[in-house]
Amino acid sequence: MAIEWKKYNYPEFYDELIDQKGKPRKVAAKLAKHFETLETEELDKLKNAAELSIKEMGITFTVYDHEGGSIDRQWPFDIIPRVTSKSEWDIVAAGLKQRVRALNMFIDDIYHEQKIVKDKVFPGELLTKSKNFRKQCMGISPPLGVWAHICGSDLVRHDDGQIYVLEDNLRVPSGVSYMLENRQVMKRVFADLFGDFSIMPVDDYASQLFDTLAALSPRPAEYPQVVVLTPGIYNSAYFEHSYLAQQMGCELVEGSDLVVGEDDCVYMKTIYGLDRVDVIYRRIDDLFLDPEVFHPDSVLGVPGIMRAWLKGNVALANAPGAGVADDKVVYGHVPDMIKYYLSEEIILPNVPTYMCMREKDLQYVLEHMEELVIKPANESGGYGMLIGPRSTKKERDTFAKLIREDPRNYIAQPTLNLSTVPTLFDGNAEPRHVDMRPFILSSDQIHVTMGGLTRVALVKGSLVVNSSQGGGSKDTWIIDEEA
Amino acid sequence: MLSRVAGNIYWMARYLERAEDLARLINVNANLALDLPKGLSPIWGQLVAITGAEGYAEEFNERSVLKFLISDKKNQVSIMSSMAFARENARTIRDVIPREIWETINTTYLYSKDQAQQALTKRGRYPFLQEIITQCQTITGTLSGTMNHDAGYTFLKLGRLLERADMTTRIIDTRSANLIPDATTSAATYDNLQWMSVLKSLTGYQMYRREMQLAIKREDVLRFLLQSKVFPRAVAYCLNEVESGLDALPNNERTLLAVHRVKRQLDHMEYRKLKQEELQNSMDHLQVGFANIHSELSVAYFGEDATTQSQTQVAG
């Protein structure tokens, strides 16, 4: 028995591969046909081969609440890729570039003259309450005026067929290593398929990342010393930190490997003695970066590193304070920012967002809790949200109380019907909801990844795609149909 | 190269070598058991003593010793613990070692974890141990063939060589007398058999024949295992390689001194005259010498105080 797309259980959502009549979409036609020719046993074999590859490659993520010993878990991977045409992707990429340019101008403005506040386009009181606004950064001009060098924006497609930006991650976005590794796994397992398509490669990410970082170096050198700063092996994204360091040929350092000298420069401890560091791709949150400035008891950070950064002796990516724009309340203002700074219309739309700080919106949210998704402004990983249609009366009451206590901290959005992609279960393809996180690199140039990390909610009907909560991932193919 | 990373590479190599040597040791002891006449069985407890594990008071029989040395997670020098520590160290330096190496170490670790029960059966033992040895050799070979032979590779070699030299002296130490109970009453043939098993546990039998062209005799075997400059598991060979590795590193004076001290000790040994007890003392001295080399390395390169170093670097 093989997959029959005619029998594909098509629900009322938009499916990325199969249209409402059970016909494969044009861009996915060849792929869909290929899967139809595979018998159940063959599918099982391919699935097992992919799982084995993942196990052997040691592609893992870490869960916090695991009992001692092994703390790594393999991340479930589905072998049916998500497919998008390059012509559609080009528009998305243009939208992402536009967005990140505006966000960087916004952050730079916020830490300098705050023109956008003076011109009453952005409410200033949002800053004073923002958890991610760093007053220590006022007046700082990081190299090239760029604050968010690596941005991961979450995209979803609604049942209207439109792709929306759900949020922008500007602090330490993760997931890119899984995007790269998923492609490796697919190449190992589906070597025969790759010849039939023009699948846009993703492999150049690491070298683009290195160039992005190297361009920030305070010392004009041909080979600036770039390092990746990790909190260590117990961090959930440690795999990715080491992966990126390896791919870029950089040192992977922990806080204890670095010292700040009396000259306010950053050095790493090597077997040859101290060696000056130019650029730090830090995967540690702002607040743990420097115990002299932020959390005094942080052992992950490097005492004095902020001093070195403020003096311009070392570049930090992303810059401390960049997270001010990584906030679900600020998100609501991105369309205004694009108009304000770029005099352009937004290419890639925001999800309509109700801000509880506005009296009118608050009223609407409280009256329509059952239809909305309500999110705290500063949580990530899908924690602390209320999904209205699936909530109980008790949960809604608790949330209403939380919102009234701190309206600034909550936003609400209509429940989006996330698009689906066929996902393999026991030799059968079933629709499962997905999102996608592309990565945008900015310094002297802006690069957008070809596609991104597609995350899939493996539980039937679930909309939660986070790895820590039962999500898996898929490879993402951007196909050039003209090639 | 970061000091911490140098330490991790060094320990990774030590643990890999340890896993391999343990597998060799068990393998050959098991073979010896098959050759000995009924009623005469090698004392399995000696295997535990070789690893330096202390305070393990349980009565030793074949099965309990195998379990202890292969799959006991509480025993820090079991094959499984060694693989787990090797993997943890490798995990912290995934950015430095070639990805194939990480994949092989990871696979071998998973294998040792999944198959450990199998290894406790008489039939499953040999394939298990052989697989561990082969995988460790594969890792060593792949590293040699794919990793830059830079400072990192030097630390890898240093870790492997010191562990290997140490293990060779431990094997000599305990094997020289006590493997067969009540040696005076057993026939002399079994004495030779026993020295042959010492050689075999180091895959040294064939090389001994080629190099020494002598029958198996205690003093010749000892000379071969301690002083050969061509047999890669001989102590002198390991120390020479350690020395040449150190030559490429900065700030090496004190470590080199420690190496020279052990080499002198080795040169002055007279095997013919060494009685059993003296031999054991000499081996203990060599082991203290290796520990000194290790301390000097830790202070010079791994950023550790001589007093605070831990044996595991990254505890699993």
Tab-separated table of N, CA, C and O in Angstrom, chain A residues 106-150:
chain	number	residue	atom	x	y	z
A	106	PHE	N	15.052	51.132	14.072
A	106	PHE	CA	14.267	51.404	15.275
A	106	PHE	C	15.140	51.278	16.525
A	106	PHE	O	15.160	52.178	17.375
A	107	ILE	N	15.876	50.186	16.625
A	107	ILE	CA	16.703	49.979	17.826
A	107	ILE	C	17.729	51.103	17.954
A	107	ILE	O	17.942	51.677	19.024
A	108	ASP	N	18.359	51.435	16.835
A	108	ASP	CA	19.376	52.488	16.858
A	108	ASP	C	18.765	53.828	17.291
A	108	ASP	O	19.362	54.564	18.081
A	109	ASP	N	17.580	54.078	16.797
A	109	ASP	CA	16.879	55.320	17.153
A	109	ASP	C	16.538	55.334	18.647
A	109	ASP	O	16.752	56.327	19.347
A	110	ILE	N	16.038	54.203	19.137
A	110	ILE	CA	15.633	54.097	20.542
A	110	ILE	C	16.806	54.403	21.477
A	110	ILE	O	16.646	55.053	22.504
A	111	TYR	N	18.007	53.961	21.090
A	111	TYR	CA	19.164	54.185	21.966
A	111	TYR	C	19.880	55.504	21.663
A	111	TYR	O	20.942	55.775	22.201
A	112	HIS	N	19.323	56.270	20.719
A	112	HIS	CA	19.881	57.608	20.499
A	112	HIS	C	18.802	58.675	20.751
A	112	HIS	O	18.417	58.858	21.887
A	113	GLU	N	18.295	59.275	19.692
A	113	GLU	CA	17.414	60.439	19.905
A	113	GLU	C	15.954	60.085	20.182
A	113	GLU	O	15.182	60.947	20.593
A	114	GLN	N	15.565	58.866	19.887
A	114	GLN	CA	14.177	58.440	20.042
A	114	GLN	C	13.222	59.317	19.238
A	114	GLN	O	12.157	59.734	19.718
A	115	LYS	N	13.603	59.571	17.995
A	115	LYS	CA	12.776	60.413	17.123
A	115	LYS	C	11.365	59.835	16.961
A	115	LYS	O	10.384	60.559	16.935
A	116	ILE	N	11.332	58.489	16.860
A	116	ILE	CA	10.034	57.856	16.615
A	116	ILE	C	9.055	58.090	17.767
A	116	ILE	O	7.843	58.139	17.574
A	117	VAL	N	9.622	58.273	18.961
A	117	VAL	CA	8.774	58.578	20.110
A	117	VAL	C	8.348	60.043	20.055
A	117	VAL	O	7.180	60.380	20.237
A	118	LYS	N	9.331	60.917	19.740
A	118	LYS	CA	9.037	62.349	19.667
A	118	LYS	C	7.986	62.633	18.603
A	118	LYS	O	7.155	63.509	18.766
A	119	ASP	N	8.044	61.870	17.525
A	119	ASP	CA	7.065	62.063	16.449
A	119	ASP	C	5.757	61.313	16.724
A	119	ASP	O	4.897	61.207	15.849
A	120	LYS	N	5.656	60.759	17.912
A	120	LYS	CA	4.426	60.101	18.360
A	120	LYS	C	3.973	58.933	17.484
A	120	LYS	O	2.786	58.650	17.351
A	121	VAL	N	4.943	58.268	16.863
A	121	VAL	CA	4.601	57.073	16.097
A	121	VAL	C	4.677	55.852	17.006
A	121	VAL	O	3.971	54.867	16.831
A	122	PHE	N	5.539	55.947	17.995
A	122	PHE	CA	5.724	54.831	18.919
A	122	PHE	C	5.580	55.364	20.345
A	122	PHE	O	6.250	56.341	20.705
A	123	PRO	N	4.700	54.737	21.144
A	123	PRO	CA	4.465	55.265	22.502
A	123	PRO	C	5.656	55.037	23.436
A	123	PRO	O	6.064	53.892	23.654
A	124	GLY	N	6.197	56.114	23.953
A	124	GLY	CA	7.397	56.051	24.772
A	124	GLY	C	7.237	55.254	26.054
A	124	GLY	O	8.189	54.648	26.543
A	125	GLU	N	6.003	55.219	26.588
A	125	GLU	CA	5.828	54.516	27.865
A	125	GLU	C	6.096	53.017	27.712
A	125	GLU	O	6.366	52.313	28.686
A	126	LEU	N	6.042	52.537	26.466
A	126	LEU	CA	6.343	51.112	26.245
A	126	LEU	C	7.782	50.799	26.625
A	126	LEU	O	8.091	49.714	27.108
A	127	LEU	N	8.670	51.770	26.416
A	127	LEU	CA	10.086	51.536	26.681
A	127	LEU	C	10.359	51.392	28.162
A	127	LEU	O	11.078	50.487	28.595
A	128	THR	N	9.751	52.286	28.934
A	128	THR	CA	10.044	52.274	30.368
A	128	THR	C	9.601	50.966	31.004
A	128	THR	O	10.154	50.534	31.998
A	129	LYS	N	8.602	50.311	30.383
A	129	LYS	CA	8.125	49.060	30.970
A	129	LYS	C	8.745	47.831	30.320
A	129	LYS	O	8.518	46.707	30.747
A	130	SER	N	9.510	48.041	29.256
A	130	SER	CA	10.037	46.889	28.523
A	130	SER	C	11.128	46.171	29.315
A	130	SER	O	12.045	46.795	29.841
A	131	LYS	N	10.992	44.847	29.382
A	131	LYS	CA	12.005	44.042	30.088
A	131	LYS	C	13.323	44.025	29.337
A	131	LYS	O	14.354	43.678	29.886
A	132	ASN	N	13.262	44.315	28.044
A	132	ASN	CA	14.459	44.157	27.217
A	132	ASN	C	15.105	45.474	26.815
A	132	ASN	O	16.018	45.501	26.002
A	133	PHE	N	14.609	46.573	27.373
A	133	PHE	CA	15.250	47.861	27.128
A	133	PHE	C	16.421	47.996	28.103
A	133	PHE	O	16.272	47.800	29.302
A	134	ARG	N	17.622	48.293	27.574
A	134	ARG	CA	18.816	48.397	28.432
A	134	ARG	C	19.294	49.848	28.462
A	134	ARG	O	19.853	50.319	27.472
A	135	LYS	N	19.096	50.494	29.596
A	135	LYS	CA	19.486	51.904	29.649
A	135	LYS	C	21.003	52.065	29.482
A	135	LYS	O	21.483	53.076	29.013
A	136	GLN	N	21.759	50.976	29.813
A	136	GLN	CA	23.216	51.020	29.658
A	136	GLN	C	23.640	51.237	28.204
A	136	GLN	O	24.781	51.582	27.926
A	137	CYS	N	22.711	51.001	27.263
A	137	CYS	CA	23.076	51.079	25.846
A	137	CYS	C	22.809	52.454	25.247
A	137	CYS	O	23.118	52.694	24.078
A	138	MET	N	22.234	53.366	26.028
A	138	MET	CA	21.909	54.691	25.487
A	138	MET	C	23.174	55.363	24.962
A	138	MET	O	24.206	55.400	25.639
A	139	GLY	N	23.058	55.883	23.770
A	139	GLY	CA	24.169	56.627	23.181
A	139	GLY	C	25.226	55.776	22.510
A	139	GLY	O	26.211	56.296	21.976
A	140	ILE	N	25.057	54.467	22.538
A	140	ILE	CA	26.055	53.585	21.930
A	140	ILE	C	25.803	53.459	20.426
A	140	ILE	O	24.663	53.340	19.983
A	141	SER	N	26.868	53.487	19.653
A	141	SER	CA	26.746	53.264	18.210
A	141	SER	C	27.548	52.043	17.792
A	141	SER	O	28.744	52.145	17.554
A	142	PRO	N	26.921	50.889	17.744
A	142	PRO	CA	27.664	49.694	17.335
A	142	PRO	C	28.075	49.791	15.865
A	142	PRO	O	27.509	50.593	15.120
A	143	PRO	N	29.073	49.002	15.442
A	143	PRO	CA	29.577	49.077	14.076
A	143	PRO	C	28.446	48.986	13.059
A	143	PRO	O	27.535	48.173	13.216
A	144	LEU	N	28.505	49.820	12.032
A	144	LEU	CA	27.561	49.834	10.913
A	144	LEU	C	26.135	50.196	11.346
A	144	LEU	O	25.203	50.103	10.557
A	145	GLY	N	25.967	50.600	12.601
A	145	GLY	CA	24.628	50.957	13.078
A	145	GLY	C	23.687	49.770	13.176
A	145	GLY	O	22.480	49.939	13.282
A	146	VAL	N	24.249	48.559	13.141
A	146	VAL	CA	23.395	47.367	13.179
A	146	VAL	C	23.413	46.773	14.587
A	146	VAL	O	24.472	46.622	15.189
A	147	TRP	N	22.240	46.457	15.086
A	147	TRP	CA	22.122	45.880	16.434
A	147	TRP	C	21.754	44.400	16.366
A	147	TRP	O	22.292	43.588	17.097
A	148	ALA	N	20.792	44.084	15.510
A	148	ALA	CA	20.334	42.695	15.402
A	148	ALA	C	20.974	42.064	14.175
A	148	ALA	O	20.480	42.208	13.067
A	149	HIS	N	22.101	41.414	14.373
A	149	HIS	CA	22.840	40.845	13.241
A	149	HIS	C	22.252	39.532	12.791
A	149	HIS	O	22.316	39.169	11.636
A	150	ILE	N	21.696	38.809	13.738
A	150	ILE	CA	21.075	37.526	13.416
A	150	ILE	C	19.638	37.589	13.909
A	150	ILE	O	19.396	37.775	15.103
